[in-house]
Amino acid sequence: MLCRLGGGCHRDGFRAVSSMPEPCQSSPLSDDESCDFDWDSLGFGLMPTDYMYIMKCSKDGKFERGQMSRYGNIELSPSAGVLNYGQGLFEGLKAYRKRDGGFRLFRPDQNALRMMTGAERMCMPSPSIEQFVDAVKQITIANRRWVPPLGKGSLYIRPLLIGTGPVLGLAPAPEYTFLIYASPVRNYFKEGSAPLNLYVENEFVRASRGGTGGVKTISNYAPVLKAITRAKSRGFSDVLYLDSVNKRDLEEVSSCNIFLVKGNVISTPATNGTILPGVTRKSIIEIARDRGYEVEERAINMEELFDAHEVFCTGTAVGVAPVGSITCMDRRIEYQTGADTTCQELYSTLVGIQTGTIEDKMGWTVEIS
């Protein structure tokens, strides 16, 4: 039996339920374009908004027309592929409020492409680029009053692609669900915009050759929690991982890519299958080259940390975050931060493009009126 969303059970054991409290008193589709909220207190934590988007795919590999549902809990079969075998992917992108009251997305097509690549690796069907971008637009409009004012943050949008069909033996799930929810956010790290202090991890690794480090599968993230927890207990912001073979070359931080600056040369580890090809990473590389920097994508030995002038991290959640120090082989290395740094120059340019204060000559942004 197949029942409608919001009641009964689907044949794949998935449904949305309305047991979550209403996030806001008034309707998100009314003329009220802003929630009554102290945006200056906003951090990076889940703040439920009004709507989520759900689109299902069955055995024929085609996604049906998606629909909005009030934000709430979902029910899954105990034998769902995502619960038993981790067959799932997620993405992260942001919507920004413009000065004229409209909204702007930053390179959503790149997130769609990355999800398609990850889906192929994880034996899953994927929404088309058009379906993905349209769904992101819809979730932004439905939750538009949760988009913070310009300069106060952004609406973080989290698309999920999960195997919801029941499966017992190790095999791809028979059915899949594409789901998007959103939450207003500001700074990812508790340091805010202050420089990060990283620790080079030489015991645990994030990814290995032939694995899934180069795609945004959900199974990549829980394994790093042990290293992060240990590092934070020692006063560090996050962990910088090394390659799994020789434990010598830099890879990435737990949830972001890393860059080293020395003079006019910016270096970042090449995406060779163990490193996630970040959308912000790609954008910063293009911005830097456009501004006259020489950018190298290559293997970077950890010894190069001792010679770098600046280090910074990039990611959708973190933006462009300066690194103040890295502790490597029991040695603390400090780096240039603050005004007049390459990091600040690239950060200001990126944010200007994202929010519309700088002209988007790259054609990266998508306007939502």
Short mmCIF file of C-alpha atoms in Angstrom, two decimals:
data_model
loop_
_atom_site.label_atom_id
_atom_site.label_comp_id
_atom_site.label_asym_id
_atom_site.label_seq_id
_atom_site.Cartn_x
_atom_site.Cartn_y
_atom_site.Cartn_z
CA MET A 1 0.00 0.00 0.00
CA LEU A 2 1.24 3.51 -0.83
CA CYS A 3 -0.14 6.33 1.30
CA ARG A 4 0.21 10.06 0.90
CA LEU A 5 2.99 12.04 2.58
CA GLY A 6 2.17 12.90 6.17
CA GLY A 7 0.10 9.82 7.01
CA GLY A 8 0.25 6.05 6.72
CA CYS A 9 3.26 4.12 5.41
CA HIS A 10 4.97 4.13 2.06
CA ARG A 11 5.87 0.82 0.54
CA ASP A 12 9.54 1.67 1.22
CA GLY A 13 8.87 2.35 4.90
CA PHE A 14 9.44 6.12 4.70
CA ARG A 15 7.08 8.87 5.70
CA ALA A 16 7.18 12.40 7.11
CA VAL A 17 5.36 13.01 10.36
CA SER A 18 4.30 16.23 12.02
CA SER A 19 5.48 15.60 15.56
CA MET A 20 7.96 18.48 15.60
CA PRO A 21 6.81 21.76 17.19
CA GLU A 22 5.99 24.58 14.83
CA PRO A 23 9.16 26.67 14.43
CA CYS A 24 7.39 30.01 14.17
CA GLN A 25 3.93 31.39 14.88
CA SER A 26 3.14 33.00 11.54
CA SER A 27 3.08 31.45 8.09
CA PRO A 28 6.35 31.51 6.08
CA LEU A 29 4.30 32.17 2.98
CA SER A 30 2.76 35.38 4.35
CA ASP A 31 4.03 38.88 3.69
CA ASP A 32 6.11 38.70 6.87
CA GLU A 33 9.59 38.55 5.35
CA SER A 34 11.62 38.33 8.55
CA CYS A 35 11.37 36.40 11.79
CA ASP A 36 11.46 38.22 15.11
CA PHE A 37 14.89 36.96 16.12
CA ASP A 38 18.08 38.43 17.57
CA TRP A 39 20.30 37.81 14.54
CA ASP A 40 23.38 39.08 16.40
CA SER A 41 23.19 35.99 18.62
CA LEU A 42 23.13 33.57 15.69
CA GLY A 43 25.76 30.82 15.67
CA PHE A 44 26.09 27.54 13.77
CA GLY A 45 23.47 25.24 15.21
CA LEU A 46 20.20 23.73 14.07
CA MET A 47 17.32 26.19 14.15
CA PRO A 48 14.30 24.46 12.58
CA THR A 49 12.66 26.50 9.86
CA ASP A 50 9.14 26.09 8.50
CA TYR A 51 9.40 23.76 5.52
CA MET A 52 11.37 20.85 4.14
CA TYR A 53 11.33 19.50 0.59
CA ILE A 54 10.85 15.81 -0.24
CA MET A 55 11.17 14.03 -3.57
CA LYS A 56 11.09 10.26 -3.98
CA CYS A 57 12.62 7.84 -6.47
CA SER A 58 11.51 4.26 -7.02
CA LYS A 59 12.99 1.23 -8.74
CA ASP A 60 12.75 2.74 -12.22
CA GLY A 61 15.39 5.30 -11.22
CA LYS A 62 13.17 8.31 -11.87
CA PHE A 63 12.38 10.96 -9.28
CA GLU A 64 8.74 11.95 -8.96
CA ARG A 65 7.56 15.52 -8.52
CA GLY A 66 8.76 16.84 -5.18
CA GLN A 67 6.63 18.59 -2.60
CA MET A 68 6.93 20.77 0.47
CA SER A 69 6.11 19.44 3.92
CA ARG A 70 6.14 21.16 7.27
CA TYR A 71 9.51 20.60 8.91
CA GLY A 72 9.27 17.56 11.14
CA ASN A 73 10.51 14.10 11.94
CA ILE A 74 10.60 11.34 9.35
CA GLU A 75 10.00 7.63 9.78
CA LEU A 76 12.16 4.97 8.17
CA SER A 77 11.94 1.21 7.95
CA PRO A 78 14.47 -0.42 10.31
CA SER A 79 15.84 -2.14 7.20
CA ALA A 80 16.34 1.07 5.21
CA GLY A 81 19.59 1.05 3.24
CA VAL A 82 20.80 4.27 4.81
CA LEU A 83 20.41 2.86 8.35
CA ASN A 84 21.95 -0.53 7.68
CA TYR A 85 24.70 0.21 5.18
CA GLY A 86 25.17 3.99 5.24
CA GLN A 87 23.94 4.49 1.68
CA GLY A 88 23.54 8.23 1.75
CA LEU A 89 24.99 11.54 0.59
CA PHE A 90 24.55 15.12 1.69
CA GLU A 91 25.37 18.56 0.36
CA GLY A 92 25.64 22.00 1.89
CA LEU A 93 25.05 25.40 0.31
CA LYS A 94 23.77 28.80 1.37
CA ALA A 95 21.19 31.40 0.44
CA TYR A 96 21.98 35.07 1.07
CA ARG A 97 19.65 38.04 1.48
CA LYS A 98 20.32 40.91 -0.93
CA ARG A 99 20.03 44.62 -0.23
CA ASP A 100 16.93 44.87 -2.42
CA GLY A 101 15.13 42.16 -0.44
CA GLY A 102 15.70 39.35 -2.92
CA PHE A 103 17.83 36.27 -2.39
CA ARG A 104 20.91 34.80 -3.98
CA LEU A 105 22.32 31.27 -4.22
CA PHE A 106 25.99 30.56 -4.80
CA ARG A 107 26.87 27.95 -7.45
CA PRO A 108 24.09 25.45 -6.66
CA ASP A 109 24.82 23.65 -9.94
CA GLN A 110 28.22 22.64 -8.55
CA ASN A 111 26.59 21.01 -5.53
CA ALA A 112 24.21 19.20 -7.87
CA LEU A 113 27.11 17.92 -9.97
CA ARG A 114 28.97 16.76 -6.87
CA MET A 115 25.90 14.90 -5.64
CA MET A 116 25.59 13.19 -9.03
CA THR A 117 29.25 12.11 -8.82
CA GLY A 118 28.77 10.82 -5.29
CA ALA A 119 25.57 9.01 -6.23
CA GLU A 120 27.36 7.13 -9.00
CA ARG A 121 30.05 6.05 -6.52
CA MET A 122 27.44 4.93 -3.98
CA CYS A 123 25.22 3.11 -6.54
CA MET A 124 22.34 5.56 -6.16
CA PRO A 125 20.17 7.46 -8.62
CA SER A 126 20.45 11.22 -8.37
CA PRO A 127 18.25 14.23 -9.13
CA SER A 128 19.20 16.11 -12.28
CA ILE A 129 20.93 19.47 -11.99
CA GLU A 130 17.64 21.17 -12.88
CA GLN A 131 15.69 19.22 -10.25
CA PHE A 132 18.32 19.93 -7.59
CA VAL A 133 18.54 23.68 -8.27
CA ASP A 134 14.76 24.04 -8.52
CA ALA A 135 14.31 22.29 -5.18
CA VAL A 136 16.89 24.56 -3.56
CA LYS A 137 15.05 27.60 -4.90
CA GLN A 138 11.77 26.29 -3.53
CA ILE A 139 13.17 25.63 -0.05
CA THR A 140 14.66 29.13 0.03
CA ILE A 141 11.38 30.80 -0.94
CA ALA A 142 9.34 28.70 1.50
CA ASN A 143 11.70 29.59 4.37
CA ARG A 144 12.54 33.07 3.17
CA ARG A 145 11.88 34.85 6.46
CA TRP A 146 14.59 32.70 8.02
CA VAL A 147 17.25 34.13 5.70
CA PRO A 148 19.23 36.50 7.99
CA PRO A 149 19.63 40.18 7.11
CA LEU A 150 22.62 41.09 4.96
CA GLY A 151 25.79 40.79 7.02
CA LYS A 152 24.12 38.77 9.80
CA GLY A 153 24.54 35.29 8.36
CA SER A 154 22.93 33.07 5.73
CA LEU A 155 20.40 30.29 5.31
CA TYR A 156 22.31 27.01 5.32
CA ILE A 157 20.62 24.51 3.01
CA ARG A 158 21.20 20.78 3.55
CA PRO A 159 20.15 18.43 0.70
CA LEU A 160 20.17 14.72 1.54
CA LEU A 161 20.01 11.72 -0.78
CA ILE A 162 19.33 8.54 1.19
CA GLY A 163 18.47 4.92 0.55
CA THR A 164 15.05 4.57 2.17
CA GLY A 165 14.01 1.27 0.61
CA PRO A 166 14.23 -1.88 2.80
CA VAL A 167 17.22 -4.17 2.30
CA LEU A 168 18.64 -7.00 4.40
CA GLY A 169 21.54 -8.40 2.40
CA LEU A 170 24.33 -6.05 1.33
CA ALA A 171 22.92 -4.42 -1.81
CA PRO A 172 21.72 -1.03 -3.07
CA ALA A 173 18.40 0.06 -1.60
CA PRO A 174 15.39 -0.44 -3.89
CA GLU A 175 14.09 3.12 -3.36
CA TYR A 176 15.54 6.54 -2.52
CA THR A 177 14.50 9.88 -1.07
CA PHE A 178 15.88 13.33 -1.83
CA LEU A 179 15.19 15.64 1.09
CA ILE A 180 16.19 19.24 1.86
CA TYR A 181 15.95 21.18 5.09
CA ALA A 182 17.42 24.54 6.07
CA SER A 183 18.65 26.48 9.07
CA PRO A 184 19.92 30.05 9.52
CA VAL A 185 23.59 30.10 10.51
CA ARG A 186 26.55 32.37 11.06
CA ASN A 187 30.08 31.34 12.11
CA TYR A 188 30.88 27.62 12.03
CA PHE A 189 33.70 27.62 14.58
CA LYS A 190 33.23 28.83 18.15
CA GLU A 191 36.17 31.18 17.53
CA GLY A 192 33.91 33.14 15.18
CA SER A 193 36.15 35.01 12.78
CA ALA A 194 39.20 34.58 15.03
CA PRO A 195 42.10 32.48 13.68
CA LEU A 196 41.90 28.71 14.09
CA ASN A 197 44.39 26.54 15.90
CA LEU A 198 44.82 23.18 14.17
CA TYR A 199 46.43 19.92 15.22
CA VAL A 200 48.12 17.57 12.74
CA GLU A 201 46.66 14.11 13.34
CA ASN A 202 49.18 11.28 12.93
CA GLU A 203 47.13 8.38 14.31
CA PHE A 204 43.70 8.56 12.69
CA VAL A 205 43.15 9.10 8.97
CA ARG A 206 40.15 10.63 7.23
CA ALA A 207 40.25 8.67 3.95
CA SER A 208 42.27 6.07 2.08
CA ARG A 209 43.04 5.39 -1.56
CA GLY A 210 40.21 3.67 -3.37
CA GLY A 211 37.72 4.73 -0.70
CA THR A 212 35.07 7.44 -0.65
CA GLY A 213 37.02 10.45 0.60
CA GLY A 214 36.43 12.27 -2.66
CA VAL A 215 32.61 12.18 -2.42
CA LYS A 216 30.29 13.65 0.20
CA THR A 217 28.93 10.42 1.61
CA ILE A 218 27.54 10.45 5.14
CA SER A 219 29.89 7.63 6.10
CA ASN A 220 32.95 9.89 5.85
CA TYR A 221 32.08 12.03 8.84
CA ALA A 222 31.37 9.98 11.96
CA PRO A 223 34.82 8.31 11.82
CA VAL A 224 36.56 11.68 12.37
CA LEU A 225 34.62 12.49 15.54
CA LYS A 226 37.14 10.62 17.71
CA ALA A 227 40.04 12.73 16.45
CA ILE A 228 38.06 15.99 16.65
CA THR A 229 36.89 15.32 20.19
CA ARG A 230 40.41 14.54 21.33
CA ALA A 231 41.83 17.64 19.65
CA LYS A 232 39.18 19.95 21.09
CA SER A 233 39.77 18.56 24.56
CA ARG A 234 43.35 19.76 24.14
CA GLY A 235 42.29 23.24 23.13
CA PHE A 236 42.51 22.96 19.34
CA SER A 237 39.86 24.11 16.88
CA ASP A 238 40.06 21.12 14.54
CA VAL A 239 42.25 18.43 13.02
CA LEU A 240 44.44 18.45 9.90
CA TYR A 241 44.73 14.94 8.44
CA LEU A 242 47.60 13.32 6.59
CA ASP A 243 47.56 10.76 3.78
CA SER A 244 46.84 7.19 4.87
CA VAL A 245 49.82 5.56 3.14
CA ASN A 246 52.88 7.47 4.33
CA LYS A 247 51.28 9.88 6.80
CA ARG A 248 53.38 12.60 5.30
CA ASP A 249 51.28 14.64 2.88
CA LEU A 250 48.53 17.05 3.91
CA GLU A 251 44.96 16.12 2.99
CA GLU A 252 42.22 18.24 4.55
CA VAL A 253 40.68 19.39 7.81
CA SER A 254 37.64 17.49 9.15
CA SER A 255 35.06 19.48 7.18
CA CYS A 256 37.06 21.85 4.99
CA ASN A 257 39.94 22.14 2.54
CA ILE A 258 43.28 23.73 3.38
CA PHE A 259 45.53 26.25 1.60
CA LEU A 260 49.12 27.40 2.23
CA VAL A 261 50.43 30.81 1.16
CA LYS A 262 54.07 31.70 0.55
CA GLY A 263 54.63 35.00 -1.23
CA ASN A 264 52.52 35.10 -4.38
CA VAL A 265 52.09 31.31 -4.47
CA ILE A 266 49.03 29.59 -3.01
CA SER A 267 49.19 25.80 -2.66
CA THR A 268 46.46 23.29 -1.86
CA PRO A 269 46.44 19.48 -1.88
CA ALA A 270 45.27 18.02 -5.19
CA THR A 271 41.93 16.22 -5.18
CA ASN A 272 43.17 12.73 -5.97
CA GLY A 273 40.22 10.68 -4.72
CA THR A 274 40.82 11.05 -0.98
CA ILE A 275 40.06 14.78 -0.75
CA LEU A 276 36.62 16.32 -1.23
CA PRO A 277 36.51 18.76 -4.17
CA GLY A 278 34.94 21.66 -2.29
CA VAL A 279 32.83 24.23 -4.11
CA THR A 280 34.39 27.00 -2.01
CA ARG A 281 37.83 25.51 -2.70
CA LYS A 282 37.19 25.65 -6.43
CA SER A 283 35.88 29.21 -6.20
CA ILE A 284 38.85 30.47 -4.17
CA ILE A 285 41.26 28.93 -6.68
CA GLU A 286 39.53 30.75 -9.53
CA ILE A 287 39.35 34.05 -7.62
CA ALA A 288 43.02 33.83 -6.64
CA ARG A 289 44.16 33.17 -10.20
CA ASP A 290 41.98 36.02 -11.44
CA ARG A 291 43.72 38.31 -8.93
CA GLY A 292 47.19 37.34 -10.14
CA TYR A 293 48.20 34.64 -7.68
CA GLU A 294 49.93 31.47 -8.78
CA VAL A 295 47.88 28.54 -7.52
CA GLU A 296 49.31 25.04 -7.23
CA GLU A 297 47.22 21.90 -6.77
CA ARG A 298 49.71 19.22 -5.79
CA ALA A 299 50.98 16.93 -3.05
CA ILE A 300 52.08 19.02 -0.05
CA ASN A 301 54.50 17.51 2.44
CA MET A 302 53.77 18.43 6.04
CA GLU A 303 57.29 19.89 6.29
CA GLU A 304 56.02 22.77 4.13
CA LEU A 305 53.91 23.92 7.06
CA PHE A 306 57.08 25.27 8.63
CA ASP A 307 57.80 27.57 5.66
CA ALA A 308 54.32 28.91 4.89
CA HIS A 309 53.49 32.56 5.60
CA GLU A 310 49.73 32.03 5.82
CA VAL A 311 47.35 29.09 6.10
CA PHE A 312 43.59 29.17 5.66
CA CYS A 313 40.66 26.77 5.33
CA THR A 314 37.72 26.86 2.92
CA GLY A 315 34.27 25.28 2.94
CA THR A 316 30.60 26.15 2.62
CA ALA A 317 30.08 26.08 6.37
CA VAL A 318 33.38 27.75 7.37
CA GLY A 319 33.68 30.17 4.43
CA VAL A 320 37.33 31.25 4.31
CA ALA A 321 38.82 30.85 7.78
CA PRO A 322 42.33 32.03 8.75
CA VAL A 323 44.59 29.64 10.64
CA GLY A 324 46.63 31.22 13.41
CA SER A 325 48.66 28.18 14.35
CA ILE A 326 49.23 24.51 13.57
CA THR A 327 50.79 22.07 16.00
CA CYS A 328 52.81 19.51 14.05
CA MET A 329 55.22 16.95 15.48
CA ASP A 330 55.03 18.67 18.89
CA ARG A 331 55.97 22.01 17.34
CA ARG A 332 53.60 24.99 17.21
CA ILE A 333 53.86 27.02 14.02
CA GLU A 334 52.26 30.47 13.89
CA TYR A 335 51.03 32.25 10.76
CA GLN A 336 50.15 35.74 9.60
CA THR A 337 46.51 36.70 10.09
CA GLY A 338 44.36 39.81 10.06
CA ALA A 339 44.10 42.72 7.64
CA ASP A 340 46.30 42.92 4.54
CA THR A 341 46.63 39.14 4.27
CA THR A 342 45.88 37.00 1.23
CA CYS A 343 43.24 35.18 3.23
CA GLN A 344 41.39 38.41 4.02
CA GLU A 345 41.61 39.56 0.41
CA LEU A 346 40.14 36.34 -0.94
CA TYR A 347 37.51 36.17 1.80
CA SER A 348 36.29 39.69 1.11
CA THR A 349 36.05 39.01 -2.61
CA LEU A 350 34.17 35.75 -2.16
CA VAL A 351 31.65 37.19 0.30
CA GLY A 352 31.16 40.23 -1.90
CA ILE A 353 30.23 38.01 -4.84
CA GLN A 354 27.98 35.82 -2.70
CA THR A 355 26.05 38.74 -1.22
CA GLY A 356 26.00 40.97 -4.31
CA THR A 357 28.19 43.79 -3.01
CA ILE A 358 30.74 42.86 -5.69
CA GLU A 359 29.69 42.27 -9.29
CA ASP A 360 29.52 38.59 -10.19
CA LYS A 361 31.58 38.52 -13.38
CA MET A 362 31.93 34.74 -13.10
CA GLY A 363 28.22 33.97 -13.49
CA TRP A 364 28.25 31.96 -10.29
CA THR A 365 25.18 33.28 -8.51
CA VAL A 366 21.50 32.46 -8.99
CA GLU A 367 18.99 35.18 -8.22
CA ILE A 368 15.70 34.45 -6.47
CA SER A 369 13.14 37.25 -6.49
#
